[in-house]
PDB file of C-alpha atoms in Angstrom:
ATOM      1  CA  UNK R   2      31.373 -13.981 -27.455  1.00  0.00           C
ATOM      2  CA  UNK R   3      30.435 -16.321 -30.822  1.00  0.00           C
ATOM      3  CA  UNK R   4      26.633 -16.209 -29.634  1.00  0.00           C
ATOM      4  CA  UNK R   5      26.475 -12.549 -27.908  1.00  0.00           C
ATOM      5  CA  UNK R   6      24.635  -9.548 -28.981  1.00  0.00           C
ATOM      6  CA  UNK R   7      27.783  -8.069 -29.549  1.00  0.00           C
ATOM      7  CA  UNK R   8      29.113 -11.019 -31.575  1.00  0.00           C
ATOM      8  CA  UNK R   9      26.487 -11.726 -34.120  1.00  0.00           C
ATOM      9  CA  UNK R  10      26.415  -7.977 -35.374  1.00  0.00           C
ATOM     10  CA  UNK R  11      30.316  -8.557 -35.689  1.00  0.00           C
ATOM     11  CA  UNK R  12      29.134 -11.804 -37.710  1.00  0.00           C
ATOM     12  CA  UNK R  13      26.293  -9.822 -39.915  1.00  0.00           C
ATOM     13  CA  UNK R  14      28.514  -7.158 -40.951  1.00  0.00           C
ATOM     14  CA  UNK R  15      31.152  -9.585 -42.200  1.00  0.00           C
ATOM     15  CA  UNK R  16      28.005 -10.983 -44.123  1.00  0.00           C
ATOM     16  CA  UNK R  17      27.168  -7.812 -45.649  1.00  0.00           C
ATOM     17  CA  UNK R  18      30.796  -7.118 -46.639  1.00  0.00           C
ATOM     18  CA  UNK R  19      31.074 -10.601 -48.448  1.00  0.00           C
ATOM     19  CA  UNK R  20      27.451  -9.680 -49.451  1.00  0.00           C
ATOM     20  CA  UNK R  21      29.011  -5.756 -51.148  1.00  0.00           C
ATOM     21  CA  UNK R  22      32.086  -7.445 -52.105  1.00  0.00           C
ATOM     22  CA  UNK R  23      30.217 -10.553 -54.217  1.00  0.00           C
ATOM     23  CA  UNK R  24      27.988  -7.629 -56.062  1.00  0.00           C
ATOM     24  CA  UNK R  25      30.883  -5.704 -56.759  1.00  0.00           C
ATOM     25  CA  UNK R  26      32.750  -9.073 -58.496  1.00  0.00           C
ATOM     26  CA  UNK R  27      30.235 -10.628 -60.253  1.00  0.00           C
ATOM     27  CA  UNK R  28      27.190  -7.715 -61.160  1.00  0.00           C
ATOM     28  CA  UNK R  29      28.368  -5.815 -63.539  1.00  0.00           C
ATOM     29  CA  UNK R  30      25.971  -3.250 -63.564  1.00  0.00           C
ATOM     30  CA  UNK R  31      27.239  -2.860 -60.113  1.00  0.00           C
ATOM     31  CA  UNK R  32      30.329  -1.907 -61.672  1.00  0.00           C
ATOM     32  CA  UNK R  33      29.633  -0.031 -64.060  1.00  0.00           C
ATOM     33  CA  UNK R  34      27.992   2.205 -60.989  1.00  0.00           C
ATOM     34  CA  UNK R  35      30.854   1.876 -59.075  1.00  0.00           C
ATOM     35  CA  UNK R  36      32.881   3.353 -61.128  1.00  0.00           C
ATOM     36  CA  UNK R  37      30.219   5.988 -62.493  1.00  0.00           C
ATOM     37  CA  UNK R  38      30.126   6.929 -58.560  1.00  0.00           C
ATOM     38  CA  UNK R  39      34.318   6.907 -58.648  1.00  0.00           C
ATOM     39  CA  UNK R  40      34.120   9.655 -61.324  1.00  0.00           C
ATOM     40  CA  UNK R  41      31.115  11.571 -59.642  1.00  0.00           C
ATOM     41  CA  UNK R  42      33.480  11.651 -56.016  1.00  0.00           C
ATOM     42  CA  UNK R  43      36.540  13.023 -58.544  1.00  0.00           C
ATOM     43  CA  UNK R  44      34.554  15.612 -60.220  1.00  0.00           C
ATOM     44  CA  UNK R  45      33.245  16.716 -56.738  1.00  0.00           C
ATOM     45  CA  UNK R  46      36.806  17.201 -54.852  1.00  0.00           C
ATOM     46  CA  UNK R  47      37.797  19.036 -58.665  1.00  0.00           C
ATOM     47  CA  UNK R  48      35.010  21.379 -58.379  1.00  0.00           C
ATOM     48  CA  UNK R  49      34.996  21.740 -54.656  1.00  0.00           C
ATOM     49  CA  UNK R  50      31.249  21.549 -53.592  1.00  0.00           C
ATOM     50  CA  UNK R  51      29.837  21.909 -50.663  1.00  0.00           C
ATOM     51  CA  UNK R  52      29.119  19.888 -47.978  1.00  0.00           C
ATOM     52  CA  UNK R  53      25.106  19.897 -48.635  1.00  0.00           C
ATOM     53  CA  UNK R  54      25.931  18.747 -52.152  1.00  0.00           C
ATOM     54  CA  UNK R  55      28.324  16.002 -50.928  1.00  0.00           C
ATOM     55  CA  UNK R  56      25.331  14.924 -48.809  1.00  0.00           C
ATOM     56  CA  UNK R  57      23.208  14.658 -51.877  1.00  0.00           C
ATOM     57  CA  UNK R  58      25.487  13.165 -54.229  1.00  0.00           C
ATOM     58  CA  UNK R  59      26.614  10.431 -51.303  1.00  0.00           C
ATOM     59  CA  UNK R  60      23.257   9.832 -50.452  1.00  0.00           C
ATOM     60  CA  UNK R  61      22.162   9.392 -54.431  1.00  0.00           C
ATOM     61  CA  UNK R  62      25.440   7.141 -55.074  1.00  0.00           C
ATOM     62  CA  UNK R  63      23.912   5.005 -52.169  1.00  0.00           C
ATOM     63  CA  UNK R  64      20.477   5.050 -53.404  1.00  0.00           C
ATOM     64  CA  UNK R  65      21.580   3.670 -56.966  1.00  0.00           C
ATOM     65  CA  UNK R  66      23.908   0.958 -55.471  1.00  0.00           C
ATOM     66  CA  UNK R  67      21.423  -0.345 -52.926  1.00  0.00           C
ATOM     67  CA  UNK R  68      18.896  -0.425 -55.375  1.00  0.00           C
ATOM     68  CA  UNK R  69      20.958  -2.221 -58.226  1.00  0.00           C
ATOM     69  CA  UNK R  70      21.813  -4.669 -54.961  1.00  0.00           C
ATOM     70  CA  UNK R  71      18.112  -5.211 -54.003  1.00  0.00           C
ATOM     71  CA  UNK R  72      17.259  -5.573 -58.339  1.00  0.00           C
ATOM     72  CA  UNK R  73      20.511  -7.953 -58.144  1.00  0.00           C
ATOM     73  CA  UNK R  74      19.134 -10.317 -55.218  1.00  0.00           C
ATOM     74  CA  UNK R  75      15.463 -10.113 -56.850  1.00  0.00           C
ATOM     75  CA  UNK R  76      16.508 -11.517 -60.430  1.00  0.00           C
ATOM     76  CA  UNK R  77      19.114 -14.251 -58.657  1.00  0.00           C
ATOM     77  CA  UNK R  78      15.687 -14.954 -55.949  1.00  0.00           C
ATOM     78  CA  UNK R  79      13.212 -15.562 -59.331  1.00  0.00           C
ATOM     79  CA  UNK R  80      15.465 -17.109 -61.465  1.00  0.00           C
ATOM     80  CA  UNK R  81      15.830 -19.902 -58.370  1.00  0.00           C
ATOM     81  CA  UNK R  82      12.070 -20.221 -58.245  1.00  0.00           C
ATOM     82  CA  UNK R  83      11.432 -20.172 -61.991  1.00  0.00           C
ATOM     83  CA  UNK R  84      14.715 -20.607 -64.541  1.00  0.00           C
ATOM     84  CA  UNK R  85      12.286 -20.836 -67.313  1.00  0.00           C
ATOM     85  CA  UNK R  86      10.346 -17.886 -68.816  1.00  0.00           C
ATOM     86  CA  UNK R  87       7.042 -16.944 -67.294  1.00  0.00           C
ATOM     87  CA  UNK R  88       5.612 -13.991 -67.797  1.00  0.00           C
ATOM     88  CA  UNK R  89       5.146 -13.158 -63.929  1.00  0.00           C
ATOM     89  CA  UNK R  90       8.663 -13.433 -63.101  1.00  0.00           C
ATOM     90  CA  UNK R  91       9.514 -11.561 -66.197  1.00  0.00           C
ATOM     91  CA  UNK R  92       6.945  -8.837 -64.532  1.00  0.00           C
ATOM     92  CA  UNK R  93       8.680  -8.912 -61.386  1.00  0.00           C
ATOM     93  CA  UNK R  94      12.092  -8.814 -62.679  1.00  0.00           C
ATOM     94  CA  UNK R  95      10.874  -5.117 -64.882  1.00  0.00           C
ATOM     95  CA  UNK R  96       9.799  -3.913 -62.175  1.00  0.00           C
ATOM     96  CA  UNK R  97      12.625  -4.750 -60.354  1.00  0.00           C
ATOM     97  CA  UNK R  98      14.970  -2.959 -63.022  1.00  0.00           C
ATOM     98  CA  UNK R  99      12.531  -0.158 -63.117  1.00  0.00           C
ATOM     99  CA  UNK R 100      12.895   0.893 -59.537  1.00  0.00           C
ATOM    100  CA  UNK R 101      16.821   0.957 -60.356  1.00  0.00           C
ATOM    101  CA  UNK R 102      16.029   3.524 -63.400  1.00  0.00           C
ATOM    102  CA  UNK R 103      14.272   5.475 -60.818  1.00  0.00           C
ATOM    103  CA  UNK R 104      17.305   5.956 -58.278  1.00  0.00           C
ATOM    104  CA  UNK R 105      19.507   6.344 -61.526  1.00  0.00           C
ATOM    105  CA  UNK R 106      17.283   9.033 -63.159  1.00  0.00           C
ATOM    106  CA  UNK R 107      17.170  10.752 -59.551  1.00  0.00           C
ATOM    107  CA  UNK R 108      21.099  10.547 -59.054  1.00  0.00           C
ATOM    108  CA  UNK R 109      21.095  12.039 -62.909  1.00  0.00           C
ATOM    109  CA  UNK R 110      18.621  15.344 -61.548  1.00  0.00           C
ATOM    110  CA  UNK R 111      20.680  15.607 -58.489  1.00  0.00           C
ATOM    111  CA  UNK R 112      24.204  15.558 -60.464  1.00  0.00           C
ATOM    112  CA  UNK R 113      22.445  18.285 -63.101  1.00  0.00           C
ATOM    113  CA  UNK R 114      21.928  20.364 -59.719  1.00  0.00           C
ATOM    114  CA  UNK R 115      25.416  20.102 -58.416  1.00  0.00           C
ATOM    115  CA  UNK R 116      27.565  20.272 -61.273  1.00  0.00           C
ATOM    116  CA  UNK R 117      25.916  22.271 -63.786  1.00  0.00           C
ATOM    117  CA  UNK R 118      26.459  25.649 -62.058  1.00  0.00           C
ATOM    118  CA  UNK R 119      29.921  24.507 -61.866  1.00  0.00           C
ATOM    119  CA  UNK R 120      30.445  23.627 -65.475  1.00  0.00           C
ATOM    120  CA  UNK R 121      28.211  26.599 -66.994  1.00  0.00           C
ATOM    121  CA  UNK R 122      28.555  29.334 -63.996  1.00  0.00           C
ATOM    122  CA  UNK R 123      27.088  32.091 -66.778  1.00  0.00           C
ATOM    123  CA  UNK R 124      24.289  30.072 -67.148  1.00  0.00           C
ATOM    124  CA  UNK R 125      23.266  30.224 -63.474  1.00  0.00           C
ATOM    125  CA  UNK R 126      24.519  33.151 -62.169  1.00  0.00           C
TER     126      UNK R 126
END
């Protein structure tokens, strides 16, 4: 079973639980969007939306959290091949943080579309 099909995608999810459970101990921007996405989930079962707008909100919560992984694993991968400064790595690694304000900046739109009818329905009625 160790060596089967079956048995070494049992294996490589337990690596990429040790792999969400590591970025959720030690990143902290990690956790400071955990816990940004705990509040979002609250604020959606408070104001009831809908199932398309759970869709978007999960789907941007899992955007911002895979990308602050990937940024995560890029910075620990460059700062192995290069602990002192160089201006390429330093290129890499903003780049690297600016894909993250992307997917942040997009959850951000997508959370002004869901909630702001909620919290202003005279505005957008």
């Amino acid at each position: 079973m160790k060596n089967s099909y079956l048995g070494k995608r049992i294996r490589g999810g337990g690596y990429a639980i040790k792999g969400a459970w590591i970025l959720l101990k030690t990143e902290p921007s990690i956790q400071v969007q955990a816990i940004i996405s705990i509040v979002v989930c609250i604020a959606g079962f408070y104001f009831n939306i809908t199932k398309t707008e759970w869709i978007f909100q999960v789907l941007a919560i899992g955007i911002v959290l895979s990308t602050e992984g990937l940024n995560s694993s890029i910075e620990g991968i460059a700062d192995f091949v290069h602990p002192d400064f160089h201006s390429k790595i330093g290129y890499i690694k903003d780049v690297a943080a600016g894909a993250v304000l992307f997917a942040a900046l997009t959850a951000v739109v997508i959370a002004c579309f869901i909630y702001l009818p909620y919290i202003f329905p005279t505005l957008f009625s």
